Tab-separated table of C-alpha atoms in Angstrom:
chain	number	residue	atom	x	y	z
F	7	UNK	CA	52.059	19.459	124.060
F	8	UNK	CA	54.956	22.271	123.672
F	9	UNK	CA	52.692	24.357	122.541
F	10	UNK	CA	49.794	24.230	125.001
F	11	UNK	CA	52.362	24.371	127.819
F	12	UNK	CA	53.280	27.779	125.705
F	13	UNK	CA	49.746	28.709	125.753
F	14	UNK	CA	48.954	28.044	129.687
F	15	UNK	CA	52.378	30.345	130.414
F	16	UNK	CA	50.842	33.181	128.387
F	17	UNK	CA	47.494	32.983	130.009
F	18	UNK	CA	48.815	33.125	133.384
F	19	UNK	CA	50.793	35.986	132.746
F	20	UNK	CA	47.516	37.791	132.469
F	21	UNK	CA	46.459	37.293	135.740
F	22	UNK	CA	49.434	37.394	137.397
F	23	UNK	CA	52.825	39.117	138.135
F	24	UNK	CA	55.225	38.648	141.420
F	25	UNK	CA	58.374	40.885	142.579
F	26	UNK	CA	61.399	40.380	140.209
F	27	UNK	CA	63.392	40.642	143.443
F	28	UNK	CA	66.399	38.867	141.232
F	29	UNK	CA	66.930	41.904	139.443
F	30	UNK	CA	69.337	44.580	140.438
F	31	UNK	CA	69.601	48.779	139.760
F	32	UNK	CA	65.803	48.326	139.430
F	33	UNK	CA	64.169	51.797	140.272
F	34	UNK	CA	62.149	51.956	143.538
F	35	UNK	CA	58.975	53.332	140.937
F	36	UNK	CA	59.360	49.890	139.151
F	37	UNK	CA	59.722	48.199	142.118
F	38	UNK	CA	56.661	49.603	143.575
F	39	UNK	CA	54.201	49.044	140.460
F	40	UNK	CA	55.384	45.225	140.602
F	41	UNK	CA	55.202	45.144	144.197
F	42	UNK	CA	51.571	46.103	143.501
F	43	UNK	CA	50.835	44.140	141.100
F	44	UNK	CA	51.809	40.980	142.913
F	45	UNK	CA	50.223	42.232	145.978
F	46	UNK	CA	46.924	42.495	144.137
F	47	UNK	CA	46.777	39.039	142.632
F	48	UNK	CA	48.184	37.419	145.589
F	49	UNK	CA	44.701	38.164	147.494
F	50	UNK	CA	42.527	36.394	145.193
F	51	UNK	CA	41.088	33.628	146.284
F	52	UNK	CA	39.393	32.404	142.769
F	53	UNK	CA	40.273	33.985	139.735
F	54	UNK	CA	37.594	34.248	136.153
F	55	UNK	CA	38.971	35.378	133.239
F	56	UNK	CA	37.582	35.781	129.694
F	57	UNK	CA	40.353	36.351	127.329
F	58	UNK	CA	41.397	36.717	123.298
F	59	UNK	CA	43.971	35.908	122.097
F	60	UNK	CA	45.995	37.012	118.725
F	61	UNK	CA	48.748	34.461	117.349
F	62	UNK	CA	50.947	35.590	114.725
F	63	UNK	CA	53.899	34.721	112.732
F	64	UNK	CA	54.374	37.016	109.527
F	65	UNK	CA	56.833	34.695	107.730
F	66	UNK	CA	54.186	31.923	107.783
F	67	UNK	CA	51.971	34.518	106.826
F	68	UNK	CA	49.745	33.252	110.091
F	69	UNK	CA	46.945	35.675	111.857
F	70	UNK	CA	44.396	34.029	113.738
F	71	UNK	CA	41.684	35.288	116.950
F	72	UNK	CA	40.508	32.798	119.287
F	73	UNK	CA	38.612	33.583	122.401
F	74	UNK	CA	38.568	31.116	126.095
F	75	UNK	CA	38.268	31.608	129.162
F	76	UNK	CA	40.596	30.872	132.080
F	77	UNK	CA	39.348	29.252	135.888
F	78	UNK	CA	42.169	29.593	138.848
F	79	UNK	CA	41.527	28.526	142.237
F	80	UNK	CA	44.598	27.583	144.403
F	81	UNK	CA	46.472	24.522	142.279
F	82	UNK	CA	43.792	24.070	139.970
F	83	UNK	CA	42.868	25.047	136.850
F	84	UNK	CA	40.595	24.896	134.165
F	85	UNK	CA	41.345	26.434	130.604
F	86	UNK	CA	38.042	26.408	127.781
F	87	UNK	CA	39.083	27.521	124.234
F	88	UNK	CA	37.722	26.751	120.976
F	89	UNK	CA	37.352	23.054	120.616
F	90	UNK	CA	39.180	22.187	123.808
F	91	UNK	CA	39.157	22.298	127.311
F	92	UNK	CA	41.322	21.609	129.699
F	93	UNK	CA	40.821	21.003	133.147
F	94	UNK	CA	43.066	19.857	136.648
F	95	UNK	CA	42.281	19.531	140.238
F	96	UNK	CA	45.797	19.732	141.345
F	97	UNK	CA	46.598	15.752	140.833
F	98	UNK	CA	44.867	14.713	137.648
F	99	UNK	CA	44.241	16.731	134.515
F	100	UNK	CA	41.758	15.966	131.989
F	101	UNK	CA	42.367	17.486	128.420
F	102	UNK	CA	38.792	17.107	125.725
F	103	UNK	CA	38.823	17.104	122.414
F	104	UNK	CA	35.271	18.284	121.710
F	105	UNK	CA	35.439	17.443	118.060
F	106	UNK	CA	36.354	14.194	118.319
F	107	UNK	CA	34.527	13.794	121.936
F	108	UNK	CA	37.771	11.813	123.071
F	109	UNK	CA	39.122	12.657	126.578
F	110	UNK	CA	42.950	12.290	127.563
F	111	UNK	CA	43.444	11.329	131.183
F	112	UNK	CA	46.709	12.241	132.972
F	113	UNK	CA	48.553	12.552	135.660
F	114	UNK	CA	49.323	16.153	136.547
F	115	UNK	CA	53.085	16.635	137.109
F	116	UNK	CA	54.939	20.403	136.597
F	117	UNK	CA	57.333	20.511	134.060
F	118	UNK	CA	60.491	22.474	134.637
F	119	UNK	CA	60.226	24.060	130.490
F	120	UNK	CA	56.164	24.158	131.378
F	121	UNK	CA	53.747	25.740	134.029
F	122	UNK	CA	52.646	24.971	137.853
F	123	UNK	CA	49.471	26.609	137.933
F	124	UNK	CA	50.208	26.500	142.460
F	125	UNK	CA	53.619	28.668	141.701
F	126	UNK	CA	52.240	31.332	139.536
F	127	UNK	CA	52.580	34.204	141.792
F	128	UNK	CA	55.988	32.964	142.588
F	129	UNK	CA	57.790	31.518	139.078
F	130	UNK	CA	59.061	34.535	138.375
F	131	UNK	CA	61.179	35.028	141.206
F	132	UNK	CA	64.083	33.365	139.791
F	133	UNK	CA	65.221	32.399	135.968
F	134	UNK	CA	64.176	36.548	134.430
F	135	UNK	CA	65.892	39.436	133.396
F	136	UNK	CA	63.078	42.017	133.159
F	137	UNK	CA	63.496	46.097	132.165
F	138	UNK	CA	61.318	48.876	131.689
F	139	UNK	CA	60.606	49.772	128.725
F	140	UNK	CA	58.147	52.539	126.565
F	141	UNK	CA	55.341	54.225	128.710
F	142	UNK	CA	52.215	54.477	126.116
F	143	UNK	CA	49.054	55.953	126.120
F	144	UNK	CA	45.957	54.468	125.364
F	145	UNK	CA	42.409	55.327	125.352
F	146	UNK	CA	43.378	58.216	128.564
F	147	UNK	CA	45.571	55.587	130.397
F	148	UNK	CA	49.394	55.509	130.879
F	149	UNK	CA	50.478	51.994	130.207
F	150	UNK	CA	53.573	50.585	131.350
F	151	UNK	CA	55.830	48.612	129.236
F	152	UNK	CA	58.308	45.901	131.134
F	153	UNK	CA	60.458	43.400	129.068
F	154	UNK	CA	61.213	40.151	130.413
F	155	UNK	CA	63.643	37.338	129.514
F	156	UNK	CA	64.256	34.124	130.463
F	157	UNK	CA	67.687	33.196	131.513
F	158	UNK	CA	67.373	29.873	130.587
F	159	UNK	CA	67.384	29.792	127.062
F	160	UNK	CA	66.982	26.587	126.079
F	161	UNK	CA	62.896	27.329	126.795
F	162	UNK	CA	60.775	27.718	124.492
F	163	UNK	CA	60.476	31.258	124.246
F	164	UNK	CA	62.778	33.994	124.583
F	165	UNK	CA	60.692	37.488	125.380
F	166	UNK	CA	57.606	38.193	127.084
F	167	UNK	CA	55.993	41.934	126.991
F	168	UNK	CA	53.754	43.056	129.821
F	169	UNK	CA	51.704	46.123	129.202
F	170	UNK	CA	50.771	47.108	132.519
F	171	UNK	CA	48.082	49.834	133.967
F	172	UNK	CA	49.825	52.039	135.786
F	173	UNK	CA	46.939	53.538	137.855
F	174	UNK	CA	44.533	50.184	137.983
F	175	UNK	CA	48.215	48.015	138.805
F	176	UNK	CA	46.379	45.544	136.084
F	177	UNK	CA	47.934	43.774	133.362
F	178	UNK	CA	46.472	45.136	130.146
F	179	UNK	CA	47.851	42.123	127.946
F	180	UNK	CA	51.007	39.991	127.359
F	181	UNK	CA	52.748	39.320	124.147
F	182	UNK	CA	55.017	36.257	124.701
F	183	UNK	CA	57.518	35.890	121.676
F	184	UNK	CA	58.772	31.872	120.850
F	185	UNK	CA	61.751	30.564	118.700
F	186	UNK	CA	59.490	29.887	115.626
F	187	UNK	CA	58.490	32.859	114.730
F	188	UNK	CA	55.185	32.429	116.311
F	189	UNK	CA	53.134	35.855	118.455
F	190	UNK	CA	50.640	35.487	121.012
F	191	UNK	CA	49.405	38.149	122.234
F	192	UNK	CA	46.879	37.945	124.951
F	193	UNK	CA	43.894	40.356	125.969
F	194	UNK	CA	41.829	40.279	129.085
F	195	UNK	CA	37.943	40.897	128.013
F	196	UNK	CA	36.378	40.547	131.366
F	197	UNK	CA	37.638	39.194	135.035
F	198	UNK	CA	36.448	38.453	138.111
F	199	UNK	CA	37.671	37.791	141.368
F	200	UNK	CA	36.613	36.061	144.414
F	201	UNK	CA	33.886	34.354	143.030
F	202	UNK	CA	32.339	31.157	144.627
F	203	UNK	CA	33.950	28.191	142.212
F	204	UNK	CA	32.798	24.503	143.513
F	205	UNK	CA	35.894	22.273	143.164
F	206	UNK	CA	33.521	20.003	140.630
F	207	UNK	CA	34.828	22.700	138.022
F	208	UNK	CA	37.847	21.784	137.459
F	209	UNK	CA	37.153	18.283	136.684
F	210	UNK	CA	35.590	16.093	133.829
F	211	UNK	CA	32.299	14.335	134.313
F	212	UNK	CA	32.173	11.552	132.003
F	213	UNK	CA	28.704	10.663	133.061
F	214	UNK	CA	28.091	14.683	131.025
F	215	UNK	CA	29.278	13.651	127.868
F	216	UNK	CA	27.666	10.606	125.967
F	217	UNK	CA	29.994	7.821	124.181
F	218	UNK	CA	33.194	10.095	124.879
F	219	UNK	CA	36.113	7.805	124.358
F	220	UNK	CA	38.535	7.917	127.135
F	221	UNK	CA	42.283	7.769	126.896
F	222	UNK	CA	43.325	7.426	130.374
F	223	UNK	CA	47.097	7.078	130.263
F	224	UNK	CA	47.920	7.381	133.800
């Protein structure tokens, strides 16, 4: 479970950023794009996002793609990638196996070294140490670089990269850096905002999926 708790940190960085108010000496230009940012995301009442994602760790000699997509709507989620999805209504969180059409029922509780899909556009408020870093350009667009770090290091990982649009105040992808050696680097394909989501979407209809075998460890 480490690393899909990983995994759901590095999606939501894609859709979200807050104010690093914690930080001092930032400048007021910094200050403003995150201020922006935050602002932005903040309004959304339902967030759709199709993503890919790149994992890689060189001494393992690891490169892999994957593609998913990612459902927000207040504190739930739902998370679809390759053979698994994974979906929560705020209270109960269903996560399927498709290849072995088994279903694992839990309780949904946040985890302090994990994510709370409700306190995404605030977790970053406290426990980073962020800087600016490199402004690139790419395909016509300034993108910002900003560096963040956790200050509590026994987590899992120990940098995150945000390449931010400077003029759009979107983030163009995260790269989130962990203790083995691992990569993932995480690209936003298509989103969409605001969209009418029915609360039935972020849970599991057993009644959908034919001799599933249910592990409900509640």
């Amino acid at each position: 479970m480490k690393k899909l708790k990983l995994s759901l940190f590095a999606l939501f960085t894609l859709v979200c950023c807050v104010v690093f108010a914690q930080n001092k000496g930032t400048s007021n230009q910094a200050k403003l794009l995150l201020d922006g940012m935050s602002k932005k995301y903040k309004s959304y009442k339902t967030i759709k996002a199709n993503f890919k994602l790149s994992i890689e760790n060189t001494a393992n000699k690891i490169k892999e793609e994957k593609k998913g997509l990612l459902v927000l709507k207040a504190n739930k989620f739902r998370v679809e990638m390759d053979n698994q999805e994974i979906s929560c209504d705020g209270k109960t969180v269903w996560t399927f196996m498709k290849d072995a059409n088994e279903v694992q029922i839990n309780n949904y509780e946040a985890n302090p070294n994990g994510i709370s899909p409700a306190d995404i556009f605030t977790m970053y408020e406290k426990g980073f140490l962020y800087q600016m870093a490199e402004v690139i350009k790419e395909n016509g667009k300034d993108l910002q670089v900003v560096e963040l770090t956790p200050t509590d290091k026994s987590k899992n990982y120990f940098k995150i990269k945000l390449v931010i649009d400077k003029a759009s105040q979107s983030i163009a992808r995260s790269k989130i850096f962990d203790k083995n050696g691992n990569v993932y680097t995480y690209y936003v394909t298509q989103f969409q905002s605001n969209q009418t989501i029915d609360d039935a979407a972020f849970t599991f209809d057993i009644k959908k999926h034919p001799g599933v075998e249910v592990n409900d460890i509640r």
